[in-house]
PDB file of C-alpha atoms in Angstrom:
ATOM      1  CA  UNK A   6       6.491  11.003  32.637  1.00  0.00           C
ATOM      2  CA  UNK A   7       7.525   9.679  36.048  1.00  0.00           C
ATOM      3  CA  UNK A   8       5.801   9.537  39.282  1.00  0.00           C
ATOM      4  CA  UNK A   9       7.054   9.478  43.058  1.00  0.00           C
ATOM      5  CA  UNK A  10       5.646   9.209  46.443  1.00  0.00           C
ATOM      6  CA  UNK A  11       6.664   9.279  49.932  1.00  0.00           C
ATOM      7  CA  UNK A  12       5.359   8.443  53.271  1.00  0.00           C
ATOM      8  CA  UNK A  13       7.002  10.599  56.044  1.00  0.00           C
ATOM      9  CA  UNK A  14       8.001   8.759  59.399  1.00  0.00           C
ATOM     10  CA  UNK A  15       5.541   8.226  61.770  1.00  0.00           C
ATOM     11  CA  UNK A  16       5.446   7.956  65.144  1.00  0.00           C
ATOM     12  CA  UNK A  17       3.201   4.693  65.992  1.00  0.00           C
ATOM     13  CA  UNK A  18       1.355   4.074  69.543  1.00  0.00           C
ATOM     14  CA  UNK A  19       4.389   2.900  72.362  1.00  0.00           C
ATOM     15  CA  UNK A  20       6.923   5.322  71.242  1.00  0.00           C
ATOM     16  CA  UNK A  21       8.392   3.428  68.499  1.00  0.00           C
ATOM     17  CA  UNK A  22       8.915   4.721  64.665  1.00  0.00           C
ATOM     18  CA  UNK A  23       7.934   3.407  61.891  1.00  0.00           C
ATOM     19  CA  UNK A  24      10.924   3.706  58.873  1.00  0.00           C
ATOM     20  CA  UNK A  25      10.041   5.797  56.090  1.00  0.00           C
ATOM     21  CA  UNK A  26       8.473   4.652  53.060  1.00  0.00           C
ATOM     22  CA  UNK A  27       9.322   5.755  49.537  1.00  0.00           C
ATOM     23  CA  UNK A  28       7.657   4.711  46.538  1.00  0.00           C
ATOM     24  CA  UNK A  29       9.879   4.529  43.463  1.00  0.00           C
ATOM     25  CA  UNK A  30      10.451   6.790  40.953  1.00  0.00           C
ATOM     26  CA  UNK A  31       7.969   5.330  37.714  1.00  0.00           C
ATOM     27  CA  UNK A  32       8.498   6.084  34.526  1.00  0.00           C
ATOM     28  CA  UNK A  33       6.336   5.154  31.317  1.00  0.00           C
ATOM     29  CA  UNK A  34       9.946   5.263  28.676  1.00  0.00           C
ATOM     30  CA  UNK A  35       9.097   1.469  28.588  1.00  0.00           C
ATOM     31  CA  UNK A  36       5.802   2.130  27.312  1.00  0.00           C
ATOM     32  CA  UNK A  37       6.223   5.312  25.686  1.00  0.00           C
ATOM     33  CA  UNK A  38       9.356   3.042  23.781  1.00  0.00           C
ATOM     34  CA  UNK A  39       6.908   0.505  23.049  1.00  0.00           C
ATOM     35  CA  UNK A  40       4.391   3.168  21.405  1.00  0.00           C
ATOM     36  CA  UNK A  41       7.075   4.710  19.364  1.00  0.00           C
ATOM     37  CA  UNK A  42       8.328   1.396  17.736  1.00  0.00           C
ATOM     38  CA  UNK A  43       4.828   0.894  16.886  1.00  0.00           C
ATOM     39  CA  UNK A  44       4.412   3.838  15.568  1.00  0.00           C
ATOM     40  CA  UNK A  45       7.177   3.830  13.132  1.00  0.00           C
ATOM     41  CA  UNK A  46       6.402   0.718  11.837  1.00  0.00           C
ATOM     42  CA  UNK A  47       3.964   2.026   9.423  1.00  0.00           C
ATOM     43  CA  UNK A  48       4.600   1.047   5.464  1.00  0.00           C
ATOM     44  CA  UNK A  49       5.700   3.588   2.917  1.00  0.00           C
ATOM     45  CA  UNK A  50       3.208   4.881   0.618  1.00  0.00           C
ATOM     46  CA  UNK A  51       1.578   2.438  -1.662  1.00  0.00           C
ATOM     47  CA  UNK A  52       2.717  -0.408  -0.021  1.00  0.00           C
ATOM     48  CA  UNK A  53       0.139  -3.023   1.915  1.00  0.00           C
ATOM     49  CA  UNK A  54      -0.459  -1.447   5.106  1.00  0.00           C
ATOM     50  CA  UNK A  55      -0.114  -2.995   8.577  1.00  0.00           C
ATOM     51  CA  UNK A  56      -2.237  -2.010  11.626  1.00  0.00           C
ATOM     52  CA  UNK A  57       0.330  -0.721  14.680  1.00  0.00           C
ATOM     53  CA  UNK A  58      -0.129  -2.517  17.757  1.00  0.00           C
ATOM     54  CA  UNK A  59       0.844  -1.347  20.976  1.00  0.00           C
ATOM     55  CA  UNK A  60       2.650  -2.220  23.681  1.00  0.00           C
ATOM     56  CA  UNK A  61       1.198  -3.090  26.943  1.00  0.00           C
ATOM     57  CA  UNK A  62       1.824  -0.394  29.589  1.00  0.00           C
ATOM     58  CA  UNK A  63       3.878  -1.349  32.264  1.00  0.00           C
ATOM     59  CA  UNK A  64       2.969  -0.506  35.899  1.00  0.00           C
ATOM     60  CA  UNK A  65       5.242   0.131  38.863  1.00  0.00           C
ATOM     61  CA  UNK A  66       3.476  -1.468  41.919  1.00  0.00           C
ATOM     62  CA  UNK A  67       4.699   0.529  45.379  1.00  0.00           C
ATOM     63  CA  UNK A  68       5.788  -1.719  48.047  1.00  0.00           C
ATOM     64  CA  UNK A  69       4.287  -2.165  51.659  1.00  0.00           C
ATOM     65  CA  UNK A  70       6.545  -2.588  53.860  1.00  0.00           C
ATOM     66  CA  UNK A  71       5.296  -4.276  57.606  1.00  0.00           C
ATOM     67  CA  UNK A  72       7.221  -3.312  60.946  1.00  0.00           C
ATOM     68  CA  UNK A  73       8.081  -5.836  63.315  1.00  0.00           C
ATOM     69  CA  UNK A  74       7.404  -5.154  66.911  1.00  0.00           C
ATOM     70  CA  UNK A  75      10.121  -3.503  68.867  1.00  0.00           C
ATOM     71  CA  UNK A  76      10.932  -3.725  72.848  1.00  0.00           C
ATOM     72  CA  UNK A  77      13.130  -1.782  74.896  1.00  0.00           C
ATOM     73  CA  UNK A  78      16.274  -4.064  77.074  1.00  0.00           C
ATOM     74  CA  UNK A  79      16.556  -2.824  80.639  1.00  0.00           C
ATOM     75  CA  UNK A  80      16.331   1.392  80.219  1.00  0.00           C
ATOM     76  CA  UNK A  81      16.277   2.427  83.517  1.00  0.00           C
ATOM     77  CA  UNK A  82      19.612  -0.008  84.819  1.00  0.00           C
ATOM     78  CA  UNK A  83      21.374   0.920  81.692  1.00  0.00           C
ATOM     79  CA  UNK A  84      20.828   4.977  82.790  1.00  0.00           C
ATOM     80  CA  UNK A  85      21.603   4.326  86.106  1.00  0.00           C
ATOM     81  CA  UNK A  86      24.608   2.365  85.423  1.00  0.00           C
ATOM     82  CA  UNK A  87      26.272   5.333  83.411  1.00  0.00           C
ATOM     83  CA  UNK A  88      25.849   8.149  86.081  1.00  0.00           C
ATOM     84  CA  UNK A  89      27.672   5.440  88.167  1.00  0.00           C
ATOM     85  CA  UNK A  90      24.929   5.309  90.559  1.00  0.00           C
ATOM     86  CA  UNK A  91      24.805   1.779  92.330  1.00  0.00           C
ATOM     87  CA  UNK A  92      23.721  -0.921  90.654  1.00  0.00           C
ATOM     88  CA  UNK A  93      20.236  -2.454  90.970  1.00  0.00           C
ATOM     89  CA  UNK A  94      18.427  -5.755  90.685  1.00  0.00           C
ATOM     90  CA  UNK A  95      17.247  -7.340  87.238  1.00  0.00           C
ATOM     91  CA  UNK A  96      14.699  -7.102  86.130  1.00  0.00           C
ATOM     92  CA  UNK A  97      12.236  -9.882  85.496  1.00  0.00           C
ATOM     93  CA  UNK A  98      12.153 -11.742  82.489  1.00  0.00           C
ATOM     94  CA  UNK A  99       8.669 -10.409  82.158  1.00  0.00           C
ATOM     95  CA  UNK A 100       9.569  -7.176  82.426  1.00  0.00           C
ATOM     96  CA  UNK A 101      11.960  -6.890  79.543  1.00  0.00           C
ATOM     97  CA  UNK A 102       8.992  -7.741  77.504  1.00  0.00           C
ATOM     98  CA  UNK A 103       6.173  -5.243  76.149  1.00  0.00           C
ATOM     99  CA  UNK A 104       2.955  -5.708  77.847  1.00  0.00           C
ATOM    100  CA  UNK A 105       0.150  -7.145  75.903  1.00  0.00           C
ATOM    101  CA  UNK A 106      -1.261  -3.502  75.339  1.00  0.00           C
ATOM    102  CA  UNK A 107       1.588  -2.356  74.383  1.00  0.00           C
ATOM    103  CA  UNK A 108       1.945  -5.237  71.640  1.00  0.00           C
ATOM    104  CA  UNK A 109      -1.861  -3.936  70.872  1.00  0.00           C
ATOM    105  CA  UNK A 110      -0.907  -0.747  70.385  1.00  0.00           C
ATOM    106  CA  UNK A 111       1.842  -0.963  67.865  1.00  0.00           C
ATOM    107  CA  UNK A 112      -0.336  -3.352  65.962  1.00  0.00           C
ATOM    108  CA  UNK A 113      -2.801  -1.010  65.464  1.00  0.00           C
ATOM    109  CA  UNK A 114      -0.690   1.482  64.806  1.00  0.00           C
ATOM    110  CA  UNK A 115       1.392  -0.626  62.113  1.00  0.00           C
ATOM    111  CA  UNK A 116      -1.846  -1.469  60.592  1.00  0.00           C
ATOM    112  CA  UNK A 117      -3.030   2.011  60.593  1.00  0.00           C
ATOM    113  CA  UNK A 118       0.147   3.247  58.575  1.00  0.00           C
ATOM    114  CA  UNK A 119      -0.370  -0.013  56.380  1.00  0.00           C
ATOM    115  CA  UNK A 120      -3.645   0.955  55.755  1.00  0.00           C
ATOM    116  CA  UNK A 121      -2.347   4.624  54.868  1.00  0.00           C
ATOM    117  CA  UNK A 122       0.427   3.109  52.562  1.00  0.00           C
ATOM    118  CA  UNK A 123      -2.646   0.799  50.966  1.00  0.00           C
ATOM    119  CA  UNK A 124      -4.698   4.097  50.340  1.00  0.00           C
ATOM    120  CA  UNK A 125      -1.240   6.176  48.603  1.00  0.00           C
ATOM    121  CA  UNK A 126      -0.248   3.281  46.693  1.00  0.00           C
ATOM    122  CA  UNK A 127      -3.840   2.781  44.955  1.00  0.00           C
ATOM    123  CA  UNK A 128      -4.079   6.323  44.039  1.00  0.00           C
ATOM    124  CA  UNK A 129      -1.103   6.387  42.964  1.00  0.00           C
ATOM    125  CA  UNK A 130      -2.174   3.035  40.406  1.00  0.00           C
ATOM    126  CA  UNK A 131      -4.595   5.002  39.595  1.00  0.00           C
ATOM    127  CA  UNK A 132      -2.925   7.847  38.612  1.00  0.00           C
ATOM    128  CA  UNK A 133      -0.605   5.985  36.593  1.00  0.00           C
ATOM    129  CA  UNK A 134      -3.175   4.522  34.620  1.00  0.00           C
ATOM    130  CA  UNK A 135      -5.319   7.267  34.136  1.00  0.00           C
ATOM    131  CA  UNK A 136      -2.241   8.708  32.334  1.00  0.00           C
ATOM    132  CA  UNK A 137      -1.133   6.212  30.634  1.00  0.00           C
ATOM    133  CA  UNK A 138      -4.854   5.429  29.382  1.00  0.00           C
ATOM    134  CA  UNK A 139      -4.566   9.074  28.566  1.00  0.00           C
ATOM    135  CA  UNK A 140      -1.240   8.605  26.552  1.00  0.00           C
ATOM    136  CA  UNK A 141      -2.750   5.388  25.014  1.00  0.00           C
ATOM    137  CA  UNK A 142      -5.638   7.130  23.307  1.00  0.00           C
ATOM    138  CA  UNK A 143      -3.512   9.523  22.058  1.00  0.00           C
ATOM    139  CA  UNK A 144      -0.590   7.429  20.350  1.00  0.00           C
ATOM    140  CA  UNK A 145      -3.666   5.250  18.727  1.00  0.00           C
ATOM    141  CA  UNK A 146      -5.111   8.785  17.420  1.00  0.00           C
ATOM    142  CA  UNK A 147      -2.448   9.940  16.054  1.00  0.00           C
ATOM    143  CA  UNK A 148      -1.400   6.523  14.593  1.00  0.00           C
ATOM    144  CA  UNK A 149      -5.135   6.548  13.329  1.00  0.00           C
ATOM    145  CA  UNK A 150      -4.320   9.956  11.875  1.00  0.00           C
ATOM    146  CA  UNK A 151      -1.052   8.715  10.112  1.00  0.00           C
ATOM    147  CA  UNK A 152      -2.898   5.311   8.979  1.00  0.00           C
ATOM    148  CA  UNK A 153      -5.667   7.488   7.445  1.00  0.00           C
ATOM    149  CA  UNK A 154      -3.603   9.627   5.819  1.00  0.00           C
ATOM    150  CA  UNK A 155      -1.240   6.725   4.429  1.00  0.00           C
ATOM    151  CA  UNK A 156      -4.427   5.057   2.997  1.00  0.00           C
ATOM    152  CA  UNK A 157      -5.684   8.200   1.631  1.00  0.00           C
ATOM    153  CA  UNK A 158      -2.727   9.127  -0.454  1.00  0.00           C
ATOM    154  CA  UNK A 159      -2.835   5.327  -1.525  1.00  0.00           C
ATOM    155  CA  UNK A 160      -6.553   5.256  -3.313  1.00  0.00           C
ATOM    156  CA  UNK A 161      -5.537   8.963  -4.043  1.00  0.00           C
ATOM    157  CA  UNK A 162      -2.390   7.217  -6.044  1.00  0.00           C
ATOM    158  CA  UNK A 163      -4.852   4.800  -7.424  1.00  0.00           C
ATOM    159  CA  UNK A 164      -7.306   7.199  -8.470  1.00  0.00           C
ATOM    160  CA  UNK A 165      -4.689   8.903 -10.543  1.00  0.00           C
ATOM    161  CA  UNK A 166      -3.421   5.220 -12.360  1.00  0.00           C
ATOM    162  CA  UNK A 167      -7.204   4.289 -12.796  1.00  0.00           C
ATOM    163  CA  UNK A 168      -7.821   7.806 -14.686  1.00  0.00           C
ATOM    164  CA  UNK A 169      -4.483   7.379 -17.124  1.00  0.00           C
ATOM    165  CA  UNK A 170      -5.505   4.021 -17.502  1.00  0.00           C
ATOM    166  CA  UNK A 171      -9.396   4.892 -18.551  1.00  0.00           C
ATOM    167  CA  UNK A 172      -8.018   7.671 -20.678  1.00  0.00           C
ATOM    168  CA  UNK A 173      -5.841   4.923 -22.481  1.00  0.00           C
ATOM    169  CA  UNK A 174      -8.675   2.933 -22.745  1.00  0.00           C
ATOM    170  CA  UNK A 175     -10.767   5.694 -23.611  1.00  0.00           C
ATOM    171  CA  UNK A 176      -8.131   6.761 -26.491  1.00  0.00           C
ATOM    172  CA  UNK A 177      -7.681   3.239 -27.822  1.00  0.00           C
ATOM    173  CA  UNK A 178     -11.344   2.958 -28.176  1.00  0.00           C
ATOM    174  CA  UNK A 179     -12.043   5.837 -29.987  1.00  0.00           C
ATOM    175  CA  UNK A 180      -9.202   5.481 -32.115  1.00  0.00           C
ATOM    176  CA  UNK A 181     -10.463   1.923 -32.768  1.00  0.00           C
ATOM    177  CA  UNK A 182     -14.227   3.306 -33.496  1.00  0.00           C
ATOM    178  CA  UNK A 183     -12.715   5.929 -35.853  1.00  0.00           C
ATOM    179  CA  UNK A 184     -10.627   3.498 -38.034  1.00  0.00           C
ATOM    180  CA  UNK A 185     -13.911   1.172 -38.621  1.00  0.00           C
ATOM    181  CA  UNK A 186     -16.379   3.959 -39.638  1.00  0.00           C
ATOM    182  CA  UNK A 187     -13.584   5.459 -42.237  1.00  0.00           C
ATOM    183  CA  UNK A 188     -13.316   1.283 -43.534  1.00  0.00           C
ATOM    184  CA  UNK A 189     -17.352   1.160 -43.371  1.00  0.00           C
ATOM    185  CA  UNK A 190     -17.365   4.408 -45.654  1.00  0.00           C
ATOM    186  CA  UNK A 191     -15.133   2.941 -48.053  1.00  0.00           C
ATOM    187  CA  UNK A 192     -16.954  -0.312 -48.255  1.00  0.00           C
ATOM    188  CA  UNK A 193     -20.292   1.716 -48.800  1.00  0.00           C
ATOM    189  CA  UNK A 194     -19.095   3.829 -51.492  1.00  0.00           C
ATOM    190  CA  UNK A 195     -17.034   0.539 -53.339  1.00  0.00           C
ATOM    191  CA  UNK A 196     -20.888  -1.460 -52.820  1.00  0.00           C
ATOM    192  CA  UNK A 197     -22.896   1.866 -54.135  1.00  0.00           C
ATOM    193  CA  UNK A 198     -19.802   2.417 -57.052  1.00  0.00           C
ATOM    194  CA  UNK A 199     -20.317  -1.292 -58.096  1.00  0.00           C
ATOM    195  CA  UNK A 200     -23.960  -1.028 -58.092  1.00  0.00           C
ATOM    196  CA  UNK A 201     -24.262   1.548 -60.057  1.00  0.00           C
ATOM    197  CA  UNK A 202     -22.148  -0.279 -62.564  1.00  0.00           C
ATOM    198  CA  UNK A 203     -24.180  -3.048 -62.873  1.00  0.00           C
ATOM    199  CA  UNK A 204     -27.314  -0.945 -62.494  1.00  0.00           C
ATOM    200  CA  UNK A 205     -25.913   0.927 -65.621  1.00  0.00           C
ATOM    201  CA  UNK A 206     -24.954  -2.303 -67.187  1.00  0.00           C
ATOM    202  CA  UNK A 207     -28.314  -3.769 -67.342  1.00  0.00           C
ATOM    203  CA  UNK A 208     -30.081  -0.869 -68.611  1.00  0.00           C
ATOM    204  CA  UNK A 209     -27.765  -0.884 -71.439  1.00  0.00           C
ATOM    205  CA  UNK A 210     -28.152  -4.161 -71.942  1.00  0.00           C
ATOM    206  CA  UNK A 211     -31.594  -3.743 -71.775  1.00  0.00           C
ATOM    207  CA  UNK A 212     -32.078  -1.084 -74.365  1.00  0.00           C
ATOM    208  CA  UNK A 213     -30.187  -3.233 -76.124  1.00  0.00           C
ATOM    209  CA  UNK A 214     -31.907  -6.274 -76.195  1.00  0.00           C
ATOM    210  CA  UNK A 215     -35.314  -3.850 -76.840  1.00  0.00           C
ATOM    211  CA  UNK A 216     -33.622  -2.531 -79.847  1.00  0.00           C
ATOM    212  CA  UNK A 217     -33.221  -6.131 -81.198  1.00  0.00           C
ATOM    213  CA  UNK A 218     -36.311  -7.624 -80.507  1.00  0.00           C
ATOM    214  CA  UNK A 219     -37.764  -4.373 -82.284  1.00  0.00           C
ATOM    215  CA  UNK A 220     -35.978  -4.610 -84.834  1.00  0.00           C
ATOM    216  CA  UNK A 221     -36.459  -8.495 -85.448  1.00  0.00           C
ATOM    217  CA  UNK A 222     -40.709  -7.786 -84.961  1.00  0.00           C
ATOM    218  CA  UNK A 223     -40.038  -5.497 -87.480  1.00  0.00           C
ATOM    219  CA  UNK A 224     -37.784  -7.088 -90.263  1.00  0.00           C
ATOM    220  CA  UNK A 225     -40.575 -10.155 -89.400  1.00  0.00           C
ATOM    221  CA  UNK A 226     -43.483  -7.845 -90.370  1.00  0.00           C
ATOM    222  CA  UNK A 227     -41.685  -6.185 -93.384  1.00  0.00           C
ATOM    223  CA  UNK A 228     -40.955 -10.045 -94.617  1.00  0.00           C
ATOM    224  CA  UNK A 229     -44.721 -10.899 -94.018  1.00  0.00           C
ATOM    225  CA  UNK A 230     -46.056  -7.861 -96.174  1.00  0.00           C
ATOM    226  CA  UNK A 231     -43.655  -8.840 -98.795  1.00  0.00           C
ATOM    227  CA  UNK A 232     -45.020 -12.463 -98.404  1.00  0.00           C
ATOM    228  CA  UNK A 233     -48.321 -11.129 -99.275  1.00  0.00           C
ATOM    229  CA  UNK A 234     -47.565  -9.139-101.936  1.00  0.00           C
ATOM    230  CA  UNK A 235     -45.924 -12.041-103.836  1.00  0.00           C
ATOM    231  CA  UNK A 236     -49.163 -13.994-103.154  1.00  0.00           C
ATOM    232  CA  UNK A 237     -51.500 -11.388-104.626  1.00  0.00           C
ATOM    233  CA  UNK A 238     -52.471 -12.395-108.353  1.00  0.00           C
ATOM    234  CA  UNK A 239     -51.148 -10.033-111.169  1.00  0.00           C
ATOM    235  CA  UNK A 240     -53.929  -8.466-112.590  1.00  0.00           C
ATOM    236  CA  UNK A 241     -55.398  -7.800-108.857  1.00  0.00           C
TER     237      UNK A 241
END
């Protein structure tokens, strides 16, 4: 990206010439340089990552340049003098000299072309930033782009550990749920098994101690008949 201007010679009021003025050649590699360093800086995936910055755009400012006033020595005896014709009187020291109008003249006619120099030089500034403001935008897009794309393959990255890890999780849990209803089926059955044991041991037991208590009520009543019997007189 470079930019030039010129400003062609131009004849200013009293015959003299103004000397050509030629803005530099400007080129944004500085700032173009600056963007691409910037832009490569970026981390590699699923690393931390670092905003870009960028690097200030450099301008390249034309230069005014001011004539000085110019004046003509004797014209008129130095023509005469080299056709040989014969020589004259000097001039006056007065008349060596440009006349106040003249002096006018060229001053308005130097500020004129300084003026016109001014007016080439600010557009061209303002060319040069309208493109590089242009250029700007579009390194921070595309560095916006990359950025967003770096982050989004990072919490895409993430999103992938964060699912093995819940399925891990997920696994260890179940397994974990799965081992303590198998050991709360085994303790049920062992607490039903020994209940029914005992259940079955004191209904035995029970029987049992009917059976004796019946048969002591009735070994007691058998005794107590006999008792009366013995008691009875004989010839009853």
């Amino acid at each position: 990206m470079a930019y030039a201007s010129s400003f062609a010679s131009a004849p200013a009021a009293g015959g003299n010439v103004i000397s050509t003025f030629v803005h530099p050649a400007v080129s944004a590699s500085g700032f173009a340089a600056g963007s691409h360093q910037a832009a490569g800086s970026y981390p590699t995936p699923g690393g931390p990552i670092q905003l870009p910055g960028f690097a200030p755009p450099a301008f390249d400012a034309p230069q005014l340049h001011a004539q000085s006033f110019q004046h003509q020595y004797g014209g008129a005896t130095a023509s005469a003098h080299h056709y040989g014709a014969a020589p004259t009187m000097p001039p006056s020291s007065s008349a060596v000299l440009p006349t106040p109008e003249a002096v006018q003249s060229q001053k308005e006619g130097y500020i004129n072309l300084l003026d016109e120099q001014l007016k080439q030089g600010q557009a061209t500034l303002d060319q040069q930033r309208q493109q590089q403001t242009e250029y700007l935008y579009q390194q921070a897009q595309q560095q916006k782009q990359q950025v967003e794309m770096q982050i989004k393959q990072q919490v895409q990255q993430q999103e992938m550990t964060l699912l093995q890890n819940y399925n891990q999780q997920l696994m260890a849990v179940q397994q974990a749920s799965s081992q303590q209803k198998v050991a709360l089926e085994q303790q049920a059955m062992q607490l039903t098994m020994e209940y029914q044991q005992k259940k079955s041991q004191e209904e035995m037991m029970h029987k049992q101690a009917t059976l004796q208590r019946e048969h002591v009520e009735a070994q007691m009543k058998f005794a107590q008949e006999m008792q009366k019997l013995q008691q009875l007189p004989l010839g009853a």
